[in-house]
PDB file of N, CA and C in Angstrom:
ATOM      1  N   MET A   1     -22.070 -43.980 -79.932  1.00  0.00           N
ATOM      2  CA  MET A   1     -21.528 -43.535 -78.663  1.00  0.00           C
ATOM      3  C   MET A   1     -22.610 -43.753 -77.600  1.00  0.00           C
ATOM      4  N   ASN A   2     -22.238 -44.416 -76.528  1.00  0.00           N
ATOM      5  CA  ASN A   2     -23.226 -44.671 -75.480  1.00  0.00           C
ATOM      6  C   ASN A   2     -23.319 -43.481 -74.511  1.00  0.00           C
ATOM      7  N   GLU A   3     -24.271 -43.576 -73.629  1.00  0.00           N
ATOM      8  CA  GLU A   3     -24.562 -42.477 -72.698  1.00  0.00           C
ATOM      9  C   GLU A   3     -23.390 -42.156 -71.770  1.00  0.00           C
ATOM     10  N   VAL A   4     -22.699 -43.187 -71.318  1.00  0.00           N
ATOM     11  CA  VAL A   4     -21.550 -42.975 -70.428  1.00  0.00           C
ATOM     12  C   VAL A   4     -20.440 -42.250 -71.180  1.00  0.00           C
ATOM     13  N   GLU A   5     -20.128 -42.754 -72.366  1.00  0.00           N
ATOM     14  CA  GLU A   5     -19.073 -42.126 -73.167  1.00  0.00           C
ATOM     15  C   GLU A   5     -19.426 -40.679 -73.493  1.00  0.00           C
ATOM     16  N   LEU A   6     -20.666 -40.439 -73.864  1.00  0.00           N
ATOM     17  CA  LEU A   6     -21.109 -39.080 -74.177  1.00  0.00           C
ATOM     18  C   LEU A   6     -20.918 -38.159 -72.975  1.00  0.00           C
ATOM     19  N   ASN A   7     -21.359 -38.590 -71.806  1.00  0.00           N
ATOM     20  CA  ASN A   7     -21.230 -37.746 -70.612  1.00  0.00           C
ATOM     21  C   ASN A   7     -19.777 -37.505 -70.238  1.00  0.00           C
ATOM     22  N   ILE A   8     -18.943 -38.506 -70.374  1.00  0.00           N
ATOM     23  CA  ILE A   8     -17.519 -38.316 -70.070  1.00  0.00           C
ATOM     24  C   ILE A   8     -16.903 -37.333 -71.057  1.00  0.00           C
ATOM     25  N   ARG A   9     -17.205 -37.502 -72.327  1.00  0.00           N
ATOM     26  CA  ARG A   9     -16.664 -36.595 -73.341  1.00  0.00           C
ATOM     27  C   ARG A   9     -17.159 -35.158 -73.117  1.00  0.00           C
ATOM     28  N   LEU A  10     -18.455 -35.004 -72.815  1.00  0.00           N
ATOM     29  CA  LEU A  10     -18.986 -33.672 -72.541  1.00  0.00           C
ATOM     30  C   LEU A  10     -18.311 -33.055 -71.323  1.00  0.00           C
ATOM     31  N   TYR A  11     -18.097 -33.866 -70.282  1.00  0.00           N
ATOM     32  CA  TYR A  11     -17.468 -33.347 -69.069  1.00  0.00           C
ATOM     33  C   TYR A  11     -16.028 -32.923 -69.340  1.00  0.00           C
ATOM     34  N   LEU A  12     -15.248 -33.810 -69.954  1.00  0.00           N
ATOM     35  CA  LEU A  12     -13.822 -33.539 -70.148  1.00  0.00           C
ATOM     36  C   LEU A  12     -13.551 -32.393 -71.123  1.00  0.00           C
ATOM     37  N   THR A  13     -14.477 -32.121 -72.027  1.00  0.00           N
ATOM     38  CA  THR A  13     -14.291 -31.003 -72.962  1.00  0.00           C
ATOM     39  C   THR A  13     -14.782 -29.678 -72.388  1.00  0.00           C
ATOM     40  N   GLY A  14     -15.486 -29.733 -71.258  1.00  0.00           N
ATOM     41  CA  GLY A  14     -16.041 -28.517 -70.668  1.00  0.00           C
ATOM     42  C   GLY A  14     -17.422 -28.167 -71.202  1.00  0.00           C
ATOM     43  N   MET A  15     -17.901 -28.939 -72.175  1.00  0.00           N
ATOM     44  CA  MET A  15     -19.213 -28.661 -72.753  1.00  0.00           C
ATOM     45  C   MET A  15     -20.339 -28.903 -71.759  1.00  0.00           C
ATOM     46  N   MET A  16     -20.183 -29.892 -70.878  1.00  0.00           N
ATOM     47  CA  MET A  16     -21.239 -30.187 -69.918  1.00  0.00           C
ATOM     48  C   MET A  16     -21.500 -28.976 -69.029  1.00  0.00           C
ATOM     49  N   LYS A  17     -20.438 -28.342 -68.546  1.00  0.00           N
ATOM     50  CA  LYS A  17     -20.606 -27.169 -67.692  1.00  0.00           C
ATOM     51  C   LYS A  17     -21.240 -26.027 -68.466  1.00  0.00           C
ATOM     52  N   SER A  18     -20.772 -25.812 -69.666  1.00  0.00           N
ATOM     53  CA  SER A  18     -21.310 -24.736 -70.495  1.00  0.00           C
ATOM     54  C   SER A  18     -22.798 -24.934 -70.766  1.00  0.00           C
ATOM     55  N   TRP A  19     -23.184 -26.128 -71.163  1.00  0.00           N
ATOM     56  CA  TRP A  19     -24.592 -26.404 -71.451  1.00  0.00           C
ATOM     57  C   TRP A  19     -25.445 -26.351 -70.201  1.00  0.00           C
ATOM     58  N   THR A  20     -24.930 -26.901 -69.112  1.00  0.00           N
ATOM     59  CA  THR A  20     -25.682 -26.907 -67.864  1.00  0.00           C
ATOM     60  C   THR A  20     -25.927 -25.479 -67.392  1.00  0.00           C
ATOM     61  N   ASP A  21     -24.915 -24.634 -67.490  1.00  0.00           N
ATOM     62  CA  ASP A  21     -25.067 -23.243 -67.073  1.00  0.00           C
ATOM     63  C   ASP A  21     -26.098 -22.518 -67.930  1.00  0.00           C
ATOM     64  N   ARG A  22     -26.155 -22.844 -69.220  1.00  0.00           N
ATOM     65  CA  ARG A  22     -27.146 -22.214 -70.101  1.00  0.00           C
ATOM     66  C   ARG A  22     -28.562 -22.704 -69.809  1.00  0.00           C
ATOM     67  N   ILE A  23     -28.692 -24.007 -69.575  1.00  0.00           N
ATOM     68  CA  ILE A  23     -30.009 -24.615 -69.348  1.00  0.00           C
ATOM     69  C   ILE A  23     -30.544 -24.251 -67.972  1.00  0.00           C
ATOM     70  N   ASP A  24     -29.659 -24.261 -66.993  1.00  0.00           N
ATOM     71  CA  ASP A  24     -30.068 -24.205 -65.595  1.00  0.00           C
ATOM     72  C   ASP A  24     -29.611 -22.912 -64.932  1.00  0.00           C
ATOM     73  N   SER A  25     -30.441 -21.909 -65.007  1.00  0.00           N
ATOM     74  CA  SER A  25     -30.116 -20.661 -64.321  1.00  0.00           C
ATOM     75  C   SER A  25     -31.057 -20.425 -63.149  1.00  0.00           C
ATOM     76  N   THR A  26     -31.808 -21.464 -62.763  1.00  0.00           N
ATOM     77  CA  THR A  26     -32.814 -21.320 -61.713  1.00  0.00           C
ATOM     78  C   THR A  26     -32.239 -21.491 -60.312  1.00  0.00           C
ATOM     79  N   GLY A  27     -31.087 -22.150 -60.206  1.00  0.00           N
ATOM     80  CA  GLY A  27     -30.543 -22.445 -58.888  1.00  0.00           C
ATOM     81  C   GLY A  27     -31.039 -23.771 -58.352  1.00  0.00           C
ATOM     82  N   LYS A  28     -32.123 -24.284 -58.924  1.00  0.00           N
ATOM     83  CA  LYS A  28     -32.661 -25.592 -58.514  1.00  0.00           C
ATOM     84  C   LYS A  28     -31.786 -26.682 -59.123  1.00  0.00           C
ATOM     85  N   GLU A  29     -31.550 -27.744 -58.370  1.00  0.00           N
ATOM     86  CA  GLU A  29     -30.695 -28.803 -58.894  1.00  0.00           C
ATOM     87  C   GLU A  29     -31.463 -29.649 -59.905  1.00  0.00           C
ATOM     88  N   THR A  30     -31.162 -29.425 -61.149  1.00  0.00           N
ATOM     89  CA  THR A  30     -31.751 -30.205 -62.239  1.00  0.00           C
ATOM     90  C   THR A  30     -30.933 -31.489 -62.405  1.00  0.00           C
ATOM     91  N   PRO A  31     -31.450 -32.446 -63.163  1.00  0.00           N
ATOM     92  CA  PRO A  31     -30.661 -33.651 -63.418  1.00  0.00           C
ATOM     93  C   PRO A  31     -29.309 -33.325 -64.060  1.00  0.00           C
ATOM     94  N   GLN A  32     -29.290 -32.351 -64.957  1.00  0.00           N
ATOM     95  CA  GLN A  32     -28.034 -31.967 -65.596  1.00  0.00           C
ATOM     96  C   GLN A  32     -27.045 -31.415 -64.585  1.00  0.00           C
ATOM     97  N   ARG A  33     -27.532 -30.575 -63.683  1.00  0.00           N
ATOM     98  CA  ARG A  33     -26.661 -29.993 -62.652  1.00  0.00           C
ATOM     99  C   ARG A  33     -26.175 -31.075 -61.697  1.00  0.00           C
ATOM    100  N   PHE A  34     -27.058 -32.008 -61.353  1.00  0.00           N
ATOM    101  CA  PHE A  34     -26.670 -33.125 -60.486  1.00  0.00           C
ATOM    102  C   PHE A  34     -25.524 -33.913 -61.120  1.00  0.00           C
ATOM    103  N   ILE A  35     -25.673 -34.246 -62.413  1.00  0.00           N
ATOM    104  CA  ILE A  35     -24.625 -35.011 -63.101  1.00  0.00           C
ATOM    105  C   ILE A  35     -23.324 -34.224 -63.132  1.00  0.00           C
ATOM    106  N   LEU A  36     -23.391 -32.945 -63.475  1.00  0.00           N
ATOM    107  CA  LEU A  36     -22.192 -32.104 -63.516  1.00  0.00           C
ATOM    108  C   LEU A  36     -21.504 -32.074 -62.160  1.00  0.00           C
ATOM    109  N   ASN A  37     -22.262 -31.809 -61.098  1.00  0.00           N
ATOM    110  CA  ASN A  37     -21.671 -31.719 -59.760  1.00  0.00           C
ATOM    111  C   ASN A  37     -21.066 -33.052 -59.319  1.00  0.00           C
ATOM    112  N   ALA A  38     -21.786 -34.147 -59.564  1.00  0.00           N
ATOM    113  CA  ALA A  38     -21.291 -35.463 -59.152  1.00  0.00           C
ATOM    114  C   ALA A  38     -20.060 -35.860 -59.963  1.00  0.00           C
ATOM    115  N   MET A  39     -20.060 -35.565 -61.251  1.00  0.00           N
ATOM    116  CA  MET A  39     -18.891 -35.902 -62.067  1.00  0.00           C
ATOM    117  C   MET A  39     -17.699 -35.034 -61.712  1.00  0.00           C
ATOM    118  N   THR A  40     -17.942 -33.788 -61.354  1.00  0.00           N
ATOM    119  CA  THR A  40     -16.847 -32.923 -60.914  1.00  0.00           C
ATOM    120  C   THR A  40     -16.208 -33.497 -59.654  1.00  0.00           C
ATOM    121  N   GLU A  41     -17.028 -33.893 -58.709  1.00  0.00           N
ATOM    122  CA  GLU A  41     -16.513 -34.494 -57.476  1.00  0.00           C
ATOM    123  C   GLU A  41     -15.734 -35.776 -57.786  1.00  0.00           C
ATOM    124  N   LEU A  42     -16.282 -36.617 -58.646  1.00  0.00           N
ATOM    125  CA  LEU A  42     -15.635 -37.870 -59.011  1.00  0.00           C
ATOM    126  C   LEU A  42     -14.301 -37.623 -59.710  1.00  0.00           C
ATOM    127  N   PHE A  43     -14.297 -36.792 -60.751  1.00  0.00           N
ATOM    128  CA  PHE A  43     -13.079 -36.577 -61.520  1.00  0.00           C
ATOM    129  C   PHE A  43     -12.026 -35.809 -60.726  1.00  0.00           C
ATOM    130  N   ASP A  44     -12.446 -34.944 -59.817  1.00  0.00           N
ATOM    131  CA  ASP A  44     -11.486 -34.251 -58.945  1.00  0.00           C
ATOM    132  C   ASP A  44     -10.797 -35.218 -57.986  1.00  0.00           C
ATOM    133  N   SER A  45     -11.453 -36.339 -57.691  1.00  0.00           N
ATOM    134  CA  SER A  45     -10.874 -37.305 -56.749  1.00  0.00           C
ATOM    135  C   SER A  45      -9.891 -38.273 -57.424  1.00  0.00           C
ATOM    136  N   LEU A  46      -9.852 -38.272 -58.749  1.00  0.00           N
ATOM    137  CA  LEU A  46      -8.968 -39.195 -59.462  1.00  0.00           C
ATOM    138  C   LEU A  46      -7.523 -38.709 -59.456  1.00  0.00           C
ATOM    139  N   SER A  47      -6.620 -39.659 -59.490  1.00  0.00           N
ATOM    140  CA  SER A  47      -5.204 -39.299 -59.638  1.00  0.00           C
ATOM    141  C   SER A  47      -4.997 -38.802 -61.071  1.00  0.00           C
ATOM    142  N   ASP A  48      -3.913 -38.096 -61.294  1.00  0.00           N
ATOM    143  CA  ASP A  48      -3.606 -37.623 -62.639  1.00  0.00           C
ATOM    144  C   ASP A  48      -3.473 -38.798 -63.611  1.00  0.00           C
ATOM    145  N   ASN A  49      -2.876 -39.894 -63.142  1.00  0.00           N
ATOM    146  CA  ASN A  49      -2.699 -41.069 -64.000  1.00  0.00           C
ATOM    147  C   ASN A  49      -4.039 -41.682 -64.385  1.00  0.00           C
ATOM    148  N   ASP A  50      -4.944 -41.833 -63.422  1.00  0.00           N
ATOM    149  CA  ASP A  50      -6.250 -42.414 -63.719  1.00  0.00           C
ATOM    150  C   ASP A  50      -7.059 -41.503 -64.644  1.00  0.00           C
ATOM    151  N   LEU A  51      -6.961 -40.215 -64.428  1.00  0.00           N
ATOM    152  CA  LEU A  51      -7.653 -39.260 -65.291  1.00  0.00           C
ATOM    153  C   LEU A  51      -7.113 -39.350 -66.720  1.00  0.00           C
ATOM    154  N   GLU A  52      -5.812 -39.511 -66.851  1.00  0.00           N
ATOM    155  CA  GLU A  52      -5.207 -39.651 -68.178  1.00  0.00           C
ATOM    156  C   GLU A  52      -5.686 -40.930 -68.867  1.00  0.00           C
ATOM    157  N   LEU A  53      -5.816 -42.017 -68.121  1.00  0.00           N
ATOM    158  CA  LEU A  53      -6.311 -43.266 -68.703  1.00  0.00           C
ATOM    159  C   LEU A  53      -7.745 -43.103 -69.193  1.00  0.00           C
ATOM    160  N   ILE A  54      -8.567 -42.413 -68.410  1.00  0.00           N
ATOM    161  CA  ILE A  54      -9.952 -42.147 -68.817  1.00  0.00           C
ATOM    162  C   ILE A  54      -9.961 -41.275 -70.076  1.00  0.00           C
ATOM    163  N   ARG A  55      -9.124 -40.271 -70.074  1.00  0.00           N
ATOM    164  CA  ARG A  55      -9.046 -39.371 -71.233  1.00  0.00           C
ATOM    165  C   ARG A  55      -8.640 -40.144 -72.492  1.00  0.00           C
ATOM    166  N   LEU A  56      -7.643 -40.988 -72.367  1.00  0.00           N
ATOM    167  CA  LEU A  56      -7.195 -41.768 -73.526  1.00  0.00           C
ATOM    168  C   LEU A  56      -8.294 -42.715 -74.013  1.00  0.00           C
ATOM    169  N   ARG A  57      -8.989 -43.301 -73.080  1.00  0.00           N
ATOM    170  CA  ARG A  57     -10.018 -44.284 -73.436  1.00  0.00           C
ATOM    171  C   ARG A  57     -11.251 -43.631 -74.053  1.00  0.00           C
ATOM    172  N   TYR A  58     -11.659 -42.483 -73.531  1.00  0.00           N
ATOM    173  CA  TYR A  58     -12.924 -41.889 -73.968  1.00  0.00           C
ATOM    174  C   TYR A  58     -12.784 -40.666 -74.855  1.00  0.00           C
ATOM    175  N   MET A  59     -11.700 -39.952 -74.779  1.00  0.00           N
ATOM    176  CA  MET A  59     -11.512 -38.805 -75.662  1.00  0.00           C
ATOM    177  C   MET A  59     -10.726 -39.206 -76.908  1.00  0.00           C
ATOM    178  N   GLU A  60      -9.640 -39.918 -76.695  1.00  0.00           N
ATOM    179  CA  GLU A  60      -8.812 -40.355 -77.820  1.00  0.00           C
ATOM    180  C   GLU A  60      -9.357 -41.636 -78.447  1.00  0.00           C
ATOM    181  N   ARG A  61     -10.270 -42.274 -77.712  1.00  0.00           N
ATOM    182  CA  ARG A  61     -10.903 -43.523 -78.157  1.00  0.00           C
ATOM    183  C   ARG A  61      -9.896 -44.636 -78.432  1.00  0.00           C
ATOM    184  N   LEU A  62      -8.866 -44.693 -77.592  1.00  0.00           N
ATOM    185  CA  LEU A  62      -7.913 -45.790 -77.700  1.00  0.00           C
ATOM    186  C   LEU A  62      -8.500 -47.032 -77.053  1.00  0.00           C
ATOM    187  N   THR A  63      -8.146 -48.177 -77.569  1.00  0.00           N
ATOM    188  CA  THR A  63      -8.589 -49.432 -76.967  1.00  0.00           C
ATOM    189  C   THR A  63      -7.759 -49.695 -75.721  1.00  0.00           C
ATOM    190  N   LEU A  64      -8.238 -50.620 -74.904  1.00  0.00           N
ATOM    191  CA  LEU A  64      -7.460 -51.006 -73.722  1.00  0.00           C
ATOM    192  C   LEU A  64      -6.082 -51.514 -74.146  1.00  0.00           C
ATOM    193  N   ARG A  65      -6.051 -52.262 -75.216  1.00  0.00           N
ATOM    194  CA  ARG A  65      -4.781 -52.793 -75.718  1.00  0.00           C
ATOM    195  C   ARG A  65      -3.819 -51.670 -76.111  1.00  0.00           C
ATOM    196  N   GLU A  66      -4.340 -50.656 -76.786  1.00  0.00           N
ATOM    197  CA  GLU A  66      -3.488 -49.535 -77.213  1.00  0.00           C
ATOM    198  C   GLU A  66      -2.966 -48.746 -76.016  1.00  0.00           C
ATOM    199  N   ILE A  67      -3.809 -48.535 -75.034  1.00  0.00           N
ATOM    200  CA  ILE A  67      -3.374 -47.817 -73.831  1.00  0.00           C
ATOM    201  C   ILE A  67      -2.332 -48.644 -73.088  1.00  0.00           C
ATOM    202  N   ALA A  68      -2.599 -49.928 -72.928  1.00  0.00           N
ATOM    203  CA  ALA A  68      -1.658 -50.815 -72.240  1.00  0.00           C
ATOM    204  C   ALA A  68      -0.310 -50.828 -72.942  1.00  0.00           C
ATOM    205  N   SER A  69      -0.326 -50.868 -74.236  1.00  0.00           N
ATOM    206  CA  SER A  69       0.912 -50.872 -75.010  1.00  0.00           C
ATOM    207  C   SER A  69       1.677 -49.561 -74.824  1.00  0.00           C
ATOM    208  N   ARG A  70       0.949 -48.472 -74.817  1.00  0.00           N
ATOM    209  CA  ARG A  70       1.583 -47.152 -74.662  1.00  0.00           C
ATOM    210  C   ARG A  70       2.293 -47.027 -73.308  1.00  0.00           C
ATOM    211  N   TYR A  71       1.704 -47.608 -72.263  1.00  0.00           N
ATOM    212  CA  TYR A  71       2.258 -47.475 -70.913  1.00  0.00           C
ATOM    213  C   TYR A  71       2.981 -48.732 -70.419  1.00  0.00           C
ATOM    214  N   LEU A  72       3.112 -49.711 -71.308  1.00  0.00           N
ATOM    215  CA  LEU A  72       3.788 -50.967 -70.973  1.00  0.00           C
ATOM    216  C   LEU A  72       3.141 -51.657 -69.775  1.00  0.00           C
ATOM    217  N   LEU A  73       1.819 -51.666 -69.799  1.00  0.00           N
ATOM    218  CA  LEU A  73       1.026 -52.331 -68.776  1.00  0.00           C
ATOM    219  C   LEU A  73       0.165 -53.382 -69.454  1.00  0.00           C
ATOM    220  N   ASN A  74      -0.478 -54.221 -68.648  1.00  0.00           N
ATOM    221  CA  ASN A  74      -1.404 -55.160 -69.288  1.00  0.00           C
ATOM    222  C   ASN A  74      -2.822 -54.571 -69.259  1.00  0.00           C
ATOM    223  N   GLU A  75      -3.683 -55.109 -70.105  1.00  0.00           N
ATOM    224  CA  GLU A  75      -5.041 -54.585 -70.229  1.00  0.00           C
ATOM    225  C   GLU A  75      -5.817 -54.680 -68.922  1.00  0.00           C
ATOM    226  N   HIS A  76      -5.551 -55.725 -68.172  1.00  0.00           N
ATOM    227  CA  HIS A  76      -6.243 -55.910 -66.889  1.00  0.00           C
ATOM    228  C   HIS A  76      -5.951 -54.741 -65.941  1.00  0.00           C
ATOM    229  N   THR A  77      -4.734 -54.272 -65.944  1.00  0.00           N
ATOM    230  CA  THR A  77      -4.355 -53.139 -65.091  1.00  0.00           C
ATOM    231  C   THR A  77      -5.108 -51.878 -65.513  1.00  0.00           C
ATOM    232  N   ILE A  78      -5.191 -51.661 -66.817  1.00  0.00           N
ATOM    233  CA  ILE A  78      -5.930 -50.490 -67.320  1.00  0.00           C
ATOM    234  C   ILE A  78      -7.394 -50.589 -66.914  1.00  0.00           C
ATOM    235  N   ARG A  79      -7.970 -51.782 -67.071  1.00  0.00           N
ATOM    236  CA  ARG A  79      -9.370 -52.005 -66.676  1.00  0.00           C
ATOM    237  C   ARG A  79      -9.566 -51.711 -65.188  1.00  0.00           C
ATOM    238  N   ASN A  80      -8.633 -52.188 -64.368  1.00  0.00           N
ATOM    239  CA  ASN A  80      -8.738 -51.980 -62.918  1.00  0.00           C
ATOM    240  C   ASN A  80      -8.698 -50.505 -62.543  1.00  0.00           C
ATOM    241  N   HIS A  81      -8.028 -49.699 -63.358  1.00  0.00           N
ATOM    242  CA  HIS A  81      -7.921 -48.272 -63.053  1.00  0.00           C
ATOM    243  C   HIS A  81      -9.055 -47.450 -63.653  1.00  0.00           C
ATOM    244  N   THR A  82      -9.713 -47.975 -64.688  1.00  0.00           N
ATOM    245  CA  THR A  82     -10.775 -47.188 -65.332  1.00  0.00           C
ATOM    246  C   THR A  82     -12.180 -47.668 -65.003  1.00  0.00           C
ATOM    247  N   ASN A  83     -12.364 -48.951 -64.832  1.00  0.00           N
ATOM    248  CA  ASN A  83     -13.723 -49.477 -64.632  1.00  0.00           C
ATOM    249  C   ASN A  83     -14.444 -48.938 -63.394  1.00  0.00           C
ATOM    250  N   PRO A  84     -13.763 -48.762 -62.252  1.00  0.00           N
ATOM    251  CA  PRO A  84     -14.494 -48.192 -61.102  1.00  0.00           C
ATOM    252  C   PRO A  84     -15.069 -46.797 -61.403  1.00  0.00           C
ATOM    253  N   THR A  85     -14.321 -45.991 -62.135  1.00  0.00           N
ATOM    254  CA  THR A  85     -14.808 -44.658 -62.495  1.00  0.00           C
ATOM    255  C   THR A  85     -15.992 -44.765 -63.437  1.00  0.00           C
ATOM    256  N   ILE A  86     -15.903 -45.665 -64.410  1.00  0.00           N
ATOM    257  CA  ILE A  86     -16.992 -45.849 -65.370  1.00  0.00           C
ATOM    258  C   ILE A  86     -18.246 -46.320 -64.643  1.00  0.00           C
ATOM    259  N   LYS A  87     -18.066 -47.228 -63.710  1.00  0.00           N
ATOM    260  CA  LYS A  87     -19.205 -47.716 -62.919  1.00  0.00           C
ATOM    261  C   LYS A  87     -19.857 -46.561 -62.160  1.00  0.00           C
ATOM    262  N   GLN A  88     -19.045 -45.685 -61.579  1.00  0.00           N
ATOM    263  CA  GLN A  88     -19.593 -44.555 -60.838  1.00  0.00           C
ATOM    264  C   GLN A  88     -20.327 -43.577 -61.763  1.00  0.00           C
ATOM    265  N   VAL A  89     -19.808 -43.374 -62.965  1.00  0.00           N
ATOM    266  CA  VAL A  89     -20.499 -42.493 -63.919  1.00  0.00           C
ATOM    267  C   VAL A  89     -21.863 -43.083 -64.265  1.00  0.00           C
ATOM    268  N   LYS A  90     -21.920 -44.394 -64.480  1.00  0.00           N
ATOM    269  CA  LYS A  90     -23.203 -45.061 -64.753  1.00  0.00           C
ATOM    270  C   LYS A  90     -24.177 -44.852 -63.602  1.00  0.00           C
ATOM    271  N   GLU A  91     -23.683 -44.969 -62.374  1.00  0.00           N
ATOM    272  CA  GLU A  91     -24.531 -44.780 -61.192  1.00  0.00           C
ATOM    273  C   GLU A  91     -25.025 -43.338 -61.090  1.00  0.00           C
ATOM    274  N   ILE A  92     -24.169 -42.385 -61.415  1.00  0.00           N
ATOM    275  CA  ILE A  92     -24.546 -40.970 -61.385  1.00  0.00           C
ATOM    276  C   ILE A  92     -25.683 -40.710 -62.371  1.00  0.00           C
ATOM    277  N   ILE A  93     -25.538 -41.226 -63.573  1.00  0.00           N
ATOM    278  CA  ILE A  93     -26.558 -41.039 -64.607  1.00  0.00           C
ATOM    279  C   ILE A  93     -27.873 -41.692 -64.186  1.00  0.00           C
ATOM    280  N   ALA A  94     -27.788 -42.910 -63.655  1.00  0.00           N
ATOM    281  CA  ALA A  94     -28.996 -43.626 -63.219  1.00  0.00           C
ATOM    282  C   ALA A  94     -29.690 -42.869 -62.091  1.00  0.00           C
ATOM    283  N   LYS A  95     -28.915 -42.346 -61.154  1.00  0.00           N
ATOM    284  CA  LYS A  95     -29.508 -41.598 -60.032  1.00  0.00           C
ATOM    285  C   LYS A  95     -30.172 -40.317 -60.530  1.00  0.00           C
ATOM    286  N   ALA A  96     -29.551 -39.649 -61.477  1.00  0.00           N
ATOM    287  CA  ALA A  96     -30.146 -38.423 -62.026  1.00  0.00           C
ATOM    288  C   ALA A  96     -31.467 -38.732 -62.715  1.00  0.00           C
ATOM    289  N   LYS A  97     -31.496 -39.825 -63.460  1.00  0.00           N
ATOM    290  CA  LYS A  97     -32.741 -40.219 -64.134  1.00  0.00           C
ATOM    291  C   LYS A  97     -33.822 -40.578 -63.121  1.00  0.00           C
ATOM    292  N   LYS A  98     -33.437 -41.304 -62.092  1.00  0.00           N
ATOM    293  CA  LYS A  98     -34.398 -41.697 -61.052  1.00  0.00           C
ATOM    294  C   LYS A  98     -34.954 -40.462 -60.356  1.00  0.00           C
ATOM    295  N   ASN A  99     -34.087 -39.524 -59.994  1.00  0.00           N
ATOM    296  CA  ASN A  99     -34.531 -38.295 -59.336  1.00  0.00           C
ATOM    297  C   ASN A  99     -35.433 -37.474 -60.241  1.00  0.00           C
ATOM    298  N   GLU A 100     -35.133 -37.470 -61.539  1.00  0.00           N
ATOM    299  CA  GLU A 100     -35.967 -36.729 -62.487  1.00  0.00           C
ATOM    300  C   GLU A 100     -37.361 -37.347 -62.564  1.00  0.00           C
ATOM    301  N   LEU A 101     -37.439 -38.666 -62.564  1.00  0.00           N
ATOM    302  CA  LEU A 101     -38.739 -39.333 -62.589  1.00  0.00           C
ATOM    303  C   LEU A 101     -39.537 -39.051 -61.323  1.00  0.00           C
ATOM    304  N   ILE A 102     -38.865 -39.050 -60.182  1.00  0.00           N
ATOM    305  CA  ILE A 102     -39.536 -38.747 -58.911  1.00  0.00           C
ATOM    306  C   ILE A 102     -40.053 -37.314 -58.929  1.00  0.00           C
ATOM    307  N   ASP A 103     -39.213 -36.381 -59.405  1.00  0.00           N
ATOM    308  CA  ASP A 103     -39.631 -34.980 -59.483  1.00  0.00           C
ATOM    309  C   ASP A 103     -40.832 -34.806 -60.399  1.00  0.00           C
ATOM    310  N   ARG A 104     -40.816 -35.493 -61.535  1.00  0.00           N
ATOM    311  CA  ARG A 104     -41.943 -35.397 -62.477  1.00  0.00           C
ATOM    312  C   ARG A 104     -43.216 -35.968 -61.861  1.00  0.00           C
ATOM    313  N   LYS A 105     -43.080 -37.088 -61.156  1.00  0.00           N
ATOM    314  CA  LYS A 105     -44.241 -37.721 -60.515  1.00  0.00           C
ATOM    315  C   LYS A 105     -44.841 -36.769 -59.483  1.00  0.00           C
ATOM    316  N   GLU A 106     -43.985 -36.142 -58.660  1.00  0.00           N
ATOM    317  CA  GLU A 106     -44.465 -35.225 -57.652  1.00  0.00           C
ATOM    318  C   GLU A 106     -45.129 -34.005 -58.294  1.00  0.00           C
ATOM    319  N   GLU A 107     -44.569 -33.550 -59.398  1.00  0.00           N
ATOM    320  CA  GLU A 107     -45.133 -32.409 -60.105  1.00  0.00           C
ATOM    321  C   GLU A 107     -46.525 -32.745 -60.661  1.00  0.00           C
ATOM    322  N   ILE A 108     -46.689 -33.925 -61.199  1.00  0.00           N
ATOM    323  CA  ILE A 108     -47.976 -34.371 -61.730  1.00  0.00           C
ATOM    324  C   ILE A 108     -48.993 -34.513 -60.611  1.00  0.00           C
ATOM    325  N   GLU A 109     -48.569 -35.076 -59.489  1.00  0.00           N
ATOM    326  CA  GLU A 109     -49.484 -35.264 -58.351  1.00  0.00           C
ATOM    327  C   GLU A 109     -49.954 -33.944 -57.769  1.00  0.00           C
ATOM    328  N   CYS A 110     -49.117 -32.910 -57.848  1.00  0.00           N
ATOM    329  CA  CYS A 110     -49.500 -31.608 -57.308  1.00  0.00           C
ATOM    330  C   CYS A 110     -50.504 -30.894 -58.196  1.00  0.00           C
ATOM    331  N   GLN A 111     -50.592 -31.295 -59.452  1.00  0.00           N
ATOM    332  CA  GLN A 111     -51.521 -30.635 -60.374  1.00  0.00           C
ATOM    333  C   GLN A 111     -52.852 -31.173 -60.159  1.00  0.00           C
TER     334      GLN A 111
END
C-alpha cells in the first residue's frame, strides 16, 4: 500500500482524525494536523459521486475496470473523476513533509 492509498484509507475510515487528535493536543499545526485539515477541505469539496468513486477505488480496492463496469462508464471517465483528487492528496502529503523539514531545520538552528 502506498502513502497516498494509506492516507486516503486512514481519512475515510476516521482513523486519521482519531490518531491526529491523540498525537496532537498542543494546538500547533503538526504535519499530521495539516494533512487532516487539507484532506477534510478536499474531500468536503467533492461531489457525492466523486467521493464514492474514490471510496470504491481505495477502500474497496476495485480496479478502474471494475468501477467502470459497475457504473457503465469507461475507465477514462473514472480516471478523470479520481485522478485530480489523487494528485491533490499527493501534493498535500508533499507539502506536509516539506513544512516538517523546514520546521526541523529552524528548530536545529535555534539550538
